[in-house]
PDB file of C-alpha atoms and ligand atoms in Angstrom:
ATOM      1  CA  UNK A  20       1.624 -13.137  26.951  1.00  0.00           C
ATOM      2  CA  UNK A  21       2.759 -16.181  24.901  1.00  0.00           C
ATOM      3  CA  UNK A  22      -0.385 -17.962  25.987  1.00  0.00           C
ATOM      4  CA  UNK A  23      -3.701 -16.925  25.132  1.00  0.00           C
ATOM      5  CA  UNK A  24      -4.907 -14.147  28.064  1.00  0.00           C
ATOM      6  CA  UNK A  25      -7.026 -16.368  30.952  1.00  0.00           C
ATOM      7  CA  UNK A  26     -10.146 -13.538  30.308  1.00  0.00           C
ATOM      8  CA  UNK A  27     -10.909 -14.951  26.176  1.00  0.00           C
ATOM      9  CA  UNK A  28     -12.485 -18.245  25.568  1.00  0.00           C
ATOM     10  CA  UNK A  29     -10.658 -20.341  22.936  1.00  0.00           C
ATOM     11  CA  UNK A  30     -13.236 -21.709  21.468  1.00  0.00           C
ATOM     12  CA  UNK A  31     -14.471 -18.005  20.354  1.00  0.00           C
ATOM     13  CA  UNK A  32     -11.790 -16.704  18.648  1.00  0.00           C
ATOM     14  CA  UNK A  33     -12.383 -15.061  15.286  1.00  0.00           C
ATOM     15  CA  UNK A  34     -10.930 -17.561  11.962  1.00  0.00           C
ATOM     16  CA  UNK A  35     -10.215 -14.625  10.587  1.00  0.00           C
ATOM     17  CA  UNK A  36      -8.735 -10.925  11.529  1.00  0.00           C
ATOM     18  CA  UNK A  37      -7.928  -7.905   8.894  1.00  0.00           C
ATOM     19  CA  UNK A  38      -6.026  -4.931  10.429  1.00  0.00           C
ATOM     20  CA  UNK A  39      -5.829  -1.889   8.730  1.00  0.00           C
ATOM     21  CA  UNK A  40      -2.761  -0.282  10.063  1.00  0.00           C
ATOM     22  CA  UNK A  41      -3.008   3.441  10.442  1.00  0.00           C
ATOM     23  CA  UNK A  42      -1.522   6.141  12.643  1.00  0.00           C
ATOM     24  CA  UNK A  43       2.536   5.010  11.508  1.00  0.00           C
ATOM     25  CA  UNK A  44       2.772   8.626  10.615  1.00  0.00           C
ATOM     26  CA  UNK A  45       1.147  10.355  13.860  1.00  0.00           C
ATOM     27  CA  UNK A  46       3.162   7.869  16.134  1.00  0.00           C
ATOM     28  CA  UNK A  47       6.284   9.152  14.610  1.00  0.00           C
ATOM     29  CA  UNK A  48       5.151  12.778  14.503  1.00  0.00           C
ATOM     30  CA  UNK A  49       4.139  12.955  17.967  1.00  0.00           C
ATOM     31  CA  UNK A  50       8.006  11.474  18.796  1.00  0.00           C
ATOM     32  CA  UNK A  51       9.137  14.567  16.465  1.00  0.00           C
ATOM     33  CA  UNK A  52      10.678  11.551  14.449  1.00  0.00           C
ATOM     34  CA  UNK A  53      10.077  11.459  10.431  1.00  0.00           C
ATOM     35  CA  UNK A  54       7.067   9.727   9.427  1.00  0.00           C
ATOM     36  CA  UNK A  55       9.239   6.813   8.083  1.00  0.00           C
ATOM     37  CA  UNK A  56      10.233   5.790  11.676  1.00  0.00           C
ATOM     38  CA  UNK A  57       6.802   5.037  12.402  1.00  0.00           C
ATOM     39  CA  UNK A  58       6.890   2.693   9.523  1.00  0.00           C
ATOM     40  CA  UNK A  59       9.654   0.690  10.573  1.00  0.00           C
ATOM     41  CA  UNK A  60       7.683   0.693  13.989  1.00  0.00           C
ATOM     42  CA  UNK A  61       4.362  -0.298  12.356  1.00  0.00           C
ATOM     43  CA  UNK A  62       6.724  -2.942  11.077  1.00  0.00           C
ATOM     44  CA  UNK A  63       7.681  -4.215  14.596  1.00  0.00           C
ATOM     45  CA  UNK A  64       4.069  -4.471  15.885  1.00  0.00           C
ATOM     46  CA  UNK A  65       3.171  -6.733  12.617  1.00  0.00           C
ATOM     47  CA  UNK A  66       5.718  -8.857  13.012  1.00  0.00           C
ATOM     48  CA  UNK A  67       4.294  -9.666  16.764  1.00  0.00           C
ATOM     49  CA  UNK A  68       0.715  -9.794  15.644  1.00  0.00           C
ATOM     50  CA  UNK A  69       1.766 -12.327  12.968  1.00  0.00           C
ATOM     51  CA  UNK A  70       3.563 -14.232  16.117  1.00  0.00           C
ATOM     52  CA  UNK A  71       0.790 -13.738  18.356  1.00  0.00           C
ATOM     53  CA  UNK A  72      -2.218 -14.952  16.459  1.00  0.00           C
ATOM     54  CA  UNK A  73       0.078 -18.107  15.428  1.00  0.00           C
ATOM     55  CA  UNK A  74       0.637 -18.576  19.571  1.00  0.00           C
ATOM     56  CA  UNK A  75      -3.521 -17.869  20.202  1.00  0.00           C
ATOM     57  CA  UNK A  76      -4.754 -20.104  17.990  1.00  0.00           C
ATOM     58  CA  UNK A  77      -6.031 -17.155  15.325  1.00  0.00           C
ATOM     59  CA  UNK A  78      -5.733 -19.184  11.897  1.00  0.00           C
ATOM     60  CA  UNK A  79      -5.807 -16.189   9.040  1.00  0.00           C
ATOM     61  CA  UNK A  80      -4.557 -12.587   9.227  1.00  0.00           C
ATOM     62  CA  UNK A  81      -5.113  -9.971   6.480  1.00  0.00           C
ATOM     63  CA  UNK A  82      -3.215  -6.780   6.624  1.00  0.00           C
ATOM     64  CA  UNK A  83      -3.789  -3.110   4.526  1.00  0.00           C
ATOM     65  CA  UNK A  84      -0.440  -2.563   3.709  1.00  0.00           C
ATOM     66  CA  UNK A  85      -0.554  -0.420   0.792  1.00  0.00           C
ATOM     67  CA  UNK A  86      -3.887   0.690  -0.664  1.00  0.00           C
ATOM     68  CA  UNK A  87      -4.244   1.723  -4.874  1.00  0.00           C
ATOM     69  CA  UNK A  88      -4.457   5.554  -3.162  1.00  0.00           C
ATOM     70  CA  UNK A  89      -1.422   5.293  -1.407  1.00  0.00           C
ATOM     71  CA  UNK A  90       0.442   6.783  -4.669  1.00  0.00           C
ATOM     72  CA  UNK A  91      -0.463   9.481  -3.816  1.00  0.00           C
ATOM     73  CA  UNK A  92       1.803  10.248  -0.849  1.00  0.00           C
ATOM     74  CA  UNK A  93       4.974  12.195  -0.990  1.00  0.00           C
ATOM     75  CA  UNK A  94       7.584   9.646  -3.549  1.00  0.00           C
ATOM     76  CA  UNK A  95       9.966   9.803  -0.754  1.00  0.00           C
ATOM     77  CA  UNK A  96       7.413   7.749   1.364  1.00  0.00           C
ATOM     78  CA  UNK A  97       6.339   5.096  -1.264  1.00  0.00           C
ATOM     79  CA  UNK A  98       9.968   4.622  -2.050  1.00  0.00           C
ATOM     80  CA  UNK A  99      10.197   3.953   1.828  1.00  0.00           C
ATOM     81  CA  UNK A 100       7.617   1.776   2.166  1.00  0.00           C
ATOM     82  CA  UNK A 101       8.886  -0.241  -1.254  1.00  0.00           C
ATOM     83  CA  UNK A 102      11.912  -0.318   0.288  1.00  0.00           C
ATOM     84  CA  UNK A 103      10.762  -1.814   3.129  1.00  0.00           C
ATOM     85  CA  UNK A 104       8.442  -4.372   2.607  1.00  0.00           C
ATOM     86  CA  UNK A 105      11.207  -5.876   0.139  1.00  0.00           C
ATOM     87  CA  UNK A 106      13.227  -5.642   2.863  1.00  0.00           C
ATOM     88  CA  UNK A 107      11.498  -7.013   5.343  1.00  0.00           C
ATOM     89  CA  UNK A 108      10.273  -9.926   2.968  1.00  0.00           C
ATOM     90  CA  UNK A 109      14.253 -10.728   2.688  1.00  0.00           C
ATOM     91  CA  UNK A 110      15.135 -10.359   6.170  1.00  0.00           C
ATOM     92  CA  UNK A 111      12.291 -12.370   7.591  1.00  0.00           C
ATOM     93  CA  UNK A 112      11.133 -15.028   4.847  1.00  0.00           C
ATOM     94  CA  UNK A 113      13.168 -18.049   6.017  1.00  0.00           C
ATOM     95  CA  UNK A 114      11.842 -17.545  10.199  1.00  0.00           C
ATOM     96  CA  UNK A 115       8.327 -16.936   8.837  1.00  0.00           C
ATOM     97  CA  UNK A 116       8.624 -19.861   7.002  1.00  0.00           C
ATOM     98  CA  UNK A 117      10.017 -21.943   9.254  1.00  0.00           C
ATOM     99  CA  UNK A 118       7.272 -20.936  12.071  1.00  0.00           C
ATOM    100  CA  UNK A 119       5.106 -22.018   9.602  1.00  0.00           C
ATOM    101  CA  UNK A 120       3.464 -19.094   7.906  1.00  0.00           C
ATOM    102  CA  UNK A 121       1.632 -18.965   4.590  1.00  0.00           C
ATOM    103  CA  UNK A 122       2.263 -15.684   3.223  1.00  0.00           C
ATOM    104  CA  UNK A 123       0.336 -14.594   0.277  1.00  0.00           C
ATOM    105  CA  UNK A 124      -0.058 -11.016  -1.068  1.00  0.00           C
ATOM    106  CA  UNK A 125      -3.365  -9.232  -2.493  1.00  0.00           C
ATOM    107  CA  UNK A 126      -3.602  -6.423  -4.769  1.00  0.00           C
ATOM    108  CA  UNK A 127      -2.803  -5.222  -8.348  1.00  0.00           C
ATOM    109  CA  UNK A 128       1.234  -6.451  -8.037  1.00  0.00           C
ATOM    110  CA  UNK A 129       1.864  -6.136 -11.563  1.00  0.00           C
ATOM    111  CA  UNK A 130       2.315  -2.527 -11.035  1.00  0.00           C
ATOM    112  CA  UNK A 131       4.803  -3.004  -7.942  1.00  0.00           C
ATOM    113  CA  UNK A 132       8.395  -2.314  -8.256  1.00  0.00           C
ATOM    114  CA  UNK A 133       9.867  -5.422 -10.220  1.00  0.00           C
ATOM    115  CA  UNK A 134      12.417  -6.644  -7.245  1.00  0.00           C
ATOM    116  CA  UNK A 135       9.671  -6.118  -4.771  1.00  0.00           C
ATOM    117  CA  UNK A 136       7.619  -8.613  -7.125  1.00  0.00           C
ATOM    118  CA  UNK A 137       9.996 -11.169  -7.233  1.00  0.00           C
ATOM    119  CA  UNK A 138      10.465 -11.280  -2.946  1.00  0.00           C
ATOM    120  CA  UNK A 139       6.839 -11.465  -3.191  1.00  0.00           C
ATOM    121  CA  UNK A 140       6.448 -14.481  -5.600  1.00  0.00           C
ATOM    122  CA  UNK A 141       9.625 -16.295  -3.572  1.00  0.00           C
ATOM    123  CA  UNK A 142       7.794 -15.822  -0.452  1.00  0.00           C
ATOM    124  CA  UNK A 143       4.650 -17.196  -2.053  1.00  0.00           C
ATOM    125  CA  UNK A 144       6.101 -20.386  -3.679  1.00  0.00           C
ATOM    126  CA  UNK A 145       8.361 -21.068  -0.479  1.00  0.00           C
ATOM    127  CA  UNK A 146       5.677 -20.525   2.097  1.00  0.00           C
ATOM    128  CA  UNK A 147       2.718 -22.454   0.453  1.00  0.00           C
ATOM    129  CA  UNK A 148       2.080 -25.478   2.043  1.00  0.00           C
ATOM    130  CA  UNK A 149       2.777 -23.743   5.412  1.00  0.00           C
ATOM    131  CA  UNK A 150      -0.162 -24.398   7.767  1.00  0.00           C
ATOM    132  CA  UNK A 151       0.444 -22.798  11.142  1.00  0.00           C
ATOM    133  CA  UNK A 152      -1.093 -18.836  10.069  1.00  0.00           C
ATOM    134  CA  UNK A 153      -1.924 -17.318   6.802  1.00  0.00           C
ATOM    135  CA  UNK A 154      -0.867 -13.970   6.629  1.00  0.00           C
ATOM    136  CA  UNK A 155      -2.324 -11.837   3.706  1.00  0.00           C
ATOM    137  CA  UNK A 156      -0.668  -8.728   2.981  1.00  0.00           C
ATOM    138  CA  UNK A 157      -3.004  -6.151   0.910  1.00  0.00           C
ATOM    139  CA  UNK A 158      -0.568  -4.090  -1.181  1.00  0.00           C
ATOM    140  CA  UNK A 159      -1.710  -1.727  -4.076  1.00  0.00           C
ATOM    141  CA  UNK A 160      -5.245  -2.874  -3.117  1.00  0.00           C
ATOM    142  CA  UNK A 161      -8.608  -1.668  -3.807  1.00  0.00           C
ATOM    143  CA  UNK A 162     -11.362  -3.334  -2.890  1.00  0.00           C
ATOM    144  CA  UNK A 163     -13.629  -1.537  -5.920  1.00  0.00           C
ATOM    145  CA  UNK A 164     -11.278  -2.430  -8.670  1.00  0.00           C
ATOM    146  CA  UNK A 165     -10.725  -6.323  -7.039  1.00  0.00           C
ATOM    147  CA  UNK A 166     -14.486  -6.443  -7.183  1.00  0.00           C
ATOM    148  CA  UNK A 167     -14.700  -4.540 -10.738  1.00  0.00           C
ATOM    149  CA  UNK A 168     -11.865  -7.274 -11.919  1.00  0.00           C
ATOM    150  CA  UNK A 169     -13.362  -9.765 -10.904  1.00  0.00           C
ATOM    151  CA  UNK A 170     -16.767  -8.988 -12.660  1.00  0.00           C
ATOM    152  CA  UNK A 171     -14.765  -8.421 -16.067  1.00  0.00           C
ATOM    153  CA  UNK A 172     -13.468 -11.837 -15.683  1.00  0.00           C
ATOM    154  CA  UNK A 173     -16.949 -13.041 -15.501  1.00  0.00           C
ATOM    155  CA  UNK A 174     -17.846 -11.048 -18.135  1.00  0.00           C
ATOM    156  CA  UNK A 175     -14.812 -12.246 -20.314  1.00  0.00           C
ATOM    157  CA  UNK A 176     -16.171 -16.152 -19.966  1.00  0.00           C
ATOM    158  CA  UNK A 177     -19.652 -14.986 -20.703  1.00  0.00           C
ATOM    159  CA  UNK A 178     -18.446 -13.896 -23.643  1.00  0.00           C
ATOM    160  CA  UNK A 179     -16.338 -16.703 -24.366  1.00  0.00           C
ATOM    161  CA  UNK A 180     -19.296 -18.839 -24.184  1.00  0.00           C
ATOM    162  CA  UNK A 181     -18.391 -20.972 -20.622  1.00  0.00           C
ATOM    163  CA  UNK A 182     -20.249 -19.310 -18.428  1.00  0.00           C
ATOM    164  CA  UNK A 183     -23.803 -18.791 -18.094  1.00  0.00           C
ATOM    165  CA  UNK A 184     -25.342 -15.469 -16.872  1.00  0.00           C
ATOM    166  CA  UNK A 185     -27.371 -17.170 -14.743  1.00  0.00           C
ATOM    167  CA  UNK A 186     -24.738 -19.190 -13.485  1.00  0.00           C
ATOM    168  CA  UNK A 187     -22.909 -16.217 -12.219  1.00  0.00           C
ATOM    169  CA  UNK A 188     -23.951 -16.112  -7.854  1.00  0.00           C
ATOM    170  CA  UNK A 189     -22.185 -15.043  -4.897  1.00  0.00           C
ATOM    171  CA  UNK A 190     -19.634 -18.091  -5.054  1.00  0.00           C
ATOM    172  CA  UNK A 191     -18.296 -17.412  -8.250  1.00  0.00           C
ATOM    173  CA  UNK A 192     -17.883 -13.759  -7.946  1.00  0.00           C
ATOM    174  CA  UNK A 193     -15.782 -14.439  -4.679  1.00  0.00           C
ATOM    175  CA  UNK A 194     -13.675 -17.142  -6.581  1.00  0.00           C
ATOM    176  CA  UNK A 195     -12.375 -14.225  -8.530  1.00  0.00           C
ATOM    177  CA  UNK A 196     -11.348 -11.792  -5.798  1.00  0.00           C
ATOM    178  CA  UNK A 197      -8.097 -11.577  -4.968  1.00  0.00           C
ATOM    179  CA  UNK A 198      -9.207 -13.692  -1.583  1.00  0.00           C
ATOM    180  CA  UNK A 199     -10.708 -16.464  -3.663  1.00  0.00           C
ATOM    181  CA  UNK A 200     -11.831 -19.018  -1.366  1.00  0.00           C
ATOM    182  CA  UNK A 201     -10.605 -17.504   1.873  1.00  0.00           C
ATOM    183  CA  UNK A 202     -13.551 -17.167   4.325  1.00  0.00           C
ATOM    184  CA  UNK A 203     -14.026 -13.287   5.165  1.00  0.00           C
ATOM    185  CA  UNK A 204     -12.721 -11.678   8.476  1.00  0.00           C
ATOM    186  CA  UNK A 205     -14.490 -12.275  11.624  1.00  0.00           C
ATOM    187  CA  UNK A 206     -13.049  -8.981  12.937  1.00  0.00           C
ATOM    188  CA  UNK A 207     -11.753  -5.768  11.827  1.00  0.00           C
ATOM    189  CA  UNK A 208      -9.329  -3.790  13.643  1.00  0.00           C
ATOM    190  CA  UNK A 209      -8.826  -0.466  12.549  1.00  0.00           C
ATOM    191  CA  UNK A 210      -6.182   1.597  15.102  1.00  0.00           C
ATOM    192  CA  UNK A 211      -5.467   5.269  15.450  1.00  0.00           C
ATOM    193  CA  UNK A 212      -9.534   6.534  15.734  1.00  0.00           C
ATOM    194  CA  UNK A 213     -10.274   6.533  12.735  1.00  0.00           C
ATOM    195  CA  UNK A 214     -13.887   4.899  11.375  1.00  0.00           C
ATOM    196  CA  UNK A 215     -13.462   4.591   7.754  1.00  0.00           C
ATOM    197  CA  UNK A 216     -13.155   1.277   5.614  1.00  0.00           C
ATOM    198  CA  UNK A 217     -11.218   3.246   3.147  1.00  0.00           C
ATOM    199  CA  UNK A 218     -11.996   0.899   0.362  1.00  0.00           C
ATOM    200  CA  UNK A 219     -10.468  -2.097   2.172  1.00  0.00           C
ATOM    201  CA  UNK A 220     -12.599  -5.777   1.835  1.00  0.00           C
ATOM    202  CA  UNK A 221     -16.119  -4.236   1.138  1.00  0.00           C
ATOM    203  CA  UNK A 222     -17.143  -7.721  -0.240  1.00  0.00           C
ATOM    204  CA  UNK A 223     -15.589  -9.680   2.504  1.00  0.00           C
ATOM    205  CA  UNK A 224     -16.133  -7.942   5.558  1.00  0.00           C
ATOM    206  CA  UNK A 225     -20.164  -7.734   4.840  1.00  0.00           C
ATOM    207  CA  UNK A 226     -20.478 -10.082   8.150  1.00  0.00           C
ATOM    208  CA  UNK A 227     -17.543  -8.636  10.111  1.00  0.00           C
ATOM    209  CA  UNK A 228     -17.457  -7.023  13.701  1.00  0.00           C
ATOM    210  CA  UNK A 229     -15.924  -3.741  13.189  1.00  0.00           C
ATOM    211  CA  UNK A 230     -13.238  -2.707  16.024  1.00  0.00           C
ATOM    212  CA  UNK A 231     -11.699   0.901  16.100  1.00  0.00           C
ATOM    213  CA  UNK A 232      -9.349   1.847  18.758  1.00  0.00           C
ATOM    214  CA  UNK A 233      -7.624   5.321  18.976  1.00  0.00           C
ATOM    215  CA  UNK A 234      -3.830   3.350  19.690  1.00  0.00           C
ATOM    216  CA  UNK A 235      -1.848   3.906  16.849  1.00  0.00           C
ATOM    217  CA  UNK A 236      -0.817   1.135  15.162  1.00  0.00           C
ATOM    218  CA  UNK A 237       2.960   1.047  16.609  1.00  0.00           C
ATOM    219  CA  UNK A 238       1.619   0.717  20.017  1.00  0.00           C
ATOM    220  CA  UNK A 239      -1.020  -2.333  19.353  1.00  0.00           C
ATOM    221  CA  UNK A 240       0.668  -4.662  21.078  1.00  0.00           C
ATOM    222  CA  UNK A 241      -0.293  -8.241  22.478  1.00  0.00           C
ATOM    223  CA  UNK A 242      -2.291  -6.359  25.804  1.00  0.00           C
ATOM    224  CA  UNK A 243      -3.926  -4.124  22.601  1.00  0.00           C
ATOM    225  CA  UNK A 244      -5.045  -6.946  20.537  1.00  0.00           C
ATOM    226  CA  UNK A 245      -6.608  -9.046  23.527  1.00  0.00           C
ATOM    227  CA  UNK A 246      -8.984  -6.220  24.089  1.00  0.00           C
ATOM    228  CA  UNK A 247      -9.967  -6.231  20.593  1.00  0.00           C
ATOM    229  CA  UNK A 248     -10.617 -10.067  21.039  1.00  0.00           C
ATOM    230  CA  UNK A 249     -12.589  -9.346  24.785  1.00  0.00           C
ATOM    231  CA  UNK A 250     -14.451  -6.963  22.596  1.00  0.00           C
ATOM    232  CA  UNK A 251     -15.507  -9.264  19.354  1.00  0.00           C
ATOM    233  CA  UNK A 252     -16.225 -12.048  22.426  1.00  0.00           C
ATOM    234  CA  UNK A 253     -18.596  -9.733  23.459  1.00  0.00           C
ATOM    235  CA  UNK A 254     -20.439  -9.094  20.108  1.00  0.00           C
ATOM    236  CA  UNK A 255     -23.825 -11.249  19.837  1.00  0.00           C
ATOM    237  CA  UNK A 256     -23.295 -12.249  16.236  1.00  0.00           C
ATOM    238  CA  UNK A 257     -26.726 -13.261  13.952  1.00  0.00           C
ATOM    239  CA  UNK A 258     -25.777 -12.770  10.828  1.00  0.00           C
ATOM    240  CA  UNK A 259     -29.469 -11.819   9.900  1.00  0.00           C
ATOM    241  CA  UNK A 260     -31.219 -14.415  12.044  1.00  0.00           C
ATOM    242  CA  UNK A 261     -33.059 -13.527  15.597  1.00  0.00           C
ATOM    243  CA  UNK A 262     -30.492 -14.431  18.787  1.00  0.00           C
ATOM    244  CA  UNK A 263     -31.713 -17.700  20.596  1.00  0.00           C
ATOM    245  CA  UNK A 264     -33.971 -15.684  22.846  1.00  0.00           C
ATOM    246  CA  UNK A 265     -35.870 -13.297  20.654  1.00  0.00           C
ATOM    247  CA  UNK A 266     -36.651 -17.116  18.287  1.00  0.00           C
ATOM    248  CA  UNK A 267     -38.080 -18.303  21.541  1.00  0.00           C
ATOM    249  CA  UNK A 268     -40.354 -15.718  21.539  1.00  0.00           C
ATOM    250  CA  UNK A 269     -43.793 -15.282  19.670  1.00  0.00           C
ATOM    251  CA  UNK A 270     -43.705 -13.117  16.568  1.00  0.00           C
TER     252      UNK A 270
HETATM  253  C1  FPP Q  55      -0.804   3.840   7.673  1.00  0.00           C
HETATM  254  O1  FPP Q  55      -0.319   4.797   8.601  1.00  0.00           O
HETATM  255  C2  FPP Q  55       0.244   2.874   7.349  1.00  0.00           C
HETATM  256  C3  FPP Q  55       0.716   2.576   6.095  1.00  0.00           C
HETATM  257  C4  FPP Q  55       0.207   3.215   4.880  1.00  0.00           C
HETATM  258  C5  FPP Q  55       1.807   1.607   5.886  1.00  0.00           C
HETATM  259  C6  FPP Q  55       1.728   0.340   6.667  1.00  0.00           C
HETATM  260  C7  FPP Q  55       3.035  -0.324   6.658  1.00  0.00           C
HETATM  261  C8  FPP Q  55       3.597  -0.962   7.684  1.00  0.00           C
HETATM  262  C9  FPP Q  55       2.951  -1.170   9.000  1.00  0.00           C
HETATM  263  C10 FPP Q  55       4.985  -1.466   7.481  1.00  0.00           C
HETATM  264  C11 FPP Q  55       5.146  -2.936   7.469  1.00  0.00           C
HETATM  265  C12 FPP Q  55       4.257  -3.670   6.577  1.00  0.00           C
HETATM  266  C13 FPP Q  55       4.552  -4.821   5.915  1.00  0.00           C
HETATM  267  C14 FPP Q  55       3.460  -5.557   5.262  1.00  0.00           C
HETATM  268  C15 FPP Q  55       5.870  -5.404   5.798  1.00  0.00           C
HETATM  269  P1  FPP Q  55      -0.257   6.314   8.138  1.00  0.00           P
HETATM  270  O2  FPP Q  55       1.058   6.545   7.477  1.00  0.00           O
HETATM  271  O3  FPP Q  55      -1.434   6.629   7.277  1.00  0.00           O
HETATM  272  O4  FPP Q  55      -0.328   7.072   9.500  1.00  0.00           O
HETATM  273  P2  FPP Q  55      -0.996   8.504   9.735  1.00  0.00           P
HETATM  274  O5  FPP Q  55      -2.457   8.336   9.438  1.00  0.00           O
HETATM  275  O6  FPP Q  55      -0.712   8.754  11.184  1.00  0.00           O
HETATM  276  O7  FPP Q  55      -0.313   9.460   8.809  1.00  0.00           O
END
């Protein structure tokens, strides 16, 4: 399915798509295969997507790679997953970049491993004026503590006398999340069954058509992904107003 499937209109597709990746660890498990194989898998499947929404015609992806509570796993597994996203940023930087992807990372970085930090600020710098797909990659993100930095910055040039409360509105809040002028998803996918938004885009995804699919995120493949995009074709989107009909009718 290099070409977009005959069933989805073109001229519908979402802007904008965040995944959050989850069931890695059940995909493996139910293969009797350590949880870090389903990693490596998960790995697979995003490398498609990335491919796939550059061939469709999808402009922005934004994936939950790595939230602030993912410490908390076993150290073995972080290590992994360190491991592997510097990894994979070495491996497959220069073919990302020359498909033409803009890579870009959000999340509290400072407090990655330091050689993960530099792949990430390589792939950044090298990938920038890229144009074909921008792929986001959430990794030790939060979306309460992007939205509580972003109010201390605020706060910080209140205090410093260049700002205005008054001034402060919707636009310049955004400016300072880790997004900044990104528009939000049209769609979230979340795969394995769950129905949680586990702290992932709370600001952005206010206007977003939620998606949850029991595959796990290994097997969401291009067939997978087009039924996500049948679905949010589907979805009569008012974004607070009345759909064409009910605004023909009287109040
Ligand atoms: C959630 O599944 C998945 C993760 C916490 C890691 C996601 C990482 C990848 C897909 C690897 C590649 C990513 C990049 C950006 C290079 P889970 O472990 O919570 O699964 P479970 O709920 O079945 O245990």
């Amino acid at each position: 399915m290099k070409t977009l499937p005959p069933n989805l209109d073109p001229t519908r597709l979402p802007r904008h798509v965040a995944c959050i990746m989850d069931g890695n660890g059940r995909w493996a498990q139910q293969r009797g295969l350590p949880r870090i194989a389903g990693h490596r898998q998960g790995a697979r499947t995003l490398k498609d997507l990335v491919r796939c929404c550059k061939d469709w015609g999808i402009p922005t992806l934004t994936v939950y790679a790595f939230s602030t509570e993912n410490w908390q796993r076993p150290l073995e597994e972080v290590s992994f997953l360190m491991r592997l996203f510097e990894r994979l940023l070495h491996q497959e930087l220069a073919e990302l970049h020359q498909e033409g992807v803009r890579l870009q990372f959000l999340g509290d970085l400072g407090a990655l491993p330091a050689p993960l930090q530099l792949q990430m600020h390589r792939a950044t710098t090298e990938t920038a004026h890229n144009q074909a797909v921008t792929f986001n990659v959430a990794v030790n993100y939060g979306s309460r503590l992007e939205i509580t930095r972003a109010c201390r910055h605020l706060a910080e040039q209140v205090q410093r006398g260049l700002l205005a409360p008054d001034d402060i509105d919707e636009a310049s809040l955004e400016q300072h999340l880790y997004t900044g002028s990104l528009p939000g998803p049209d769609l979230l996918i979340r795969t394995s069954g769950e129905q949680r938004l586990s702290n992932y885009l709370l600001w952005q995804l206010a206007y977003a058509e939620l998606y949850f699919t029991a595959a796990l995120w290994p097997d969401f493949d291009r067939t997978a992904f087009a039924e996500a995009l049948q679905a949010f074709q589907g979805r009569d989107r008012r974004f607070g107003r009345l759909s064409p009909v009910e605004q023909a009718l009287p109040a």
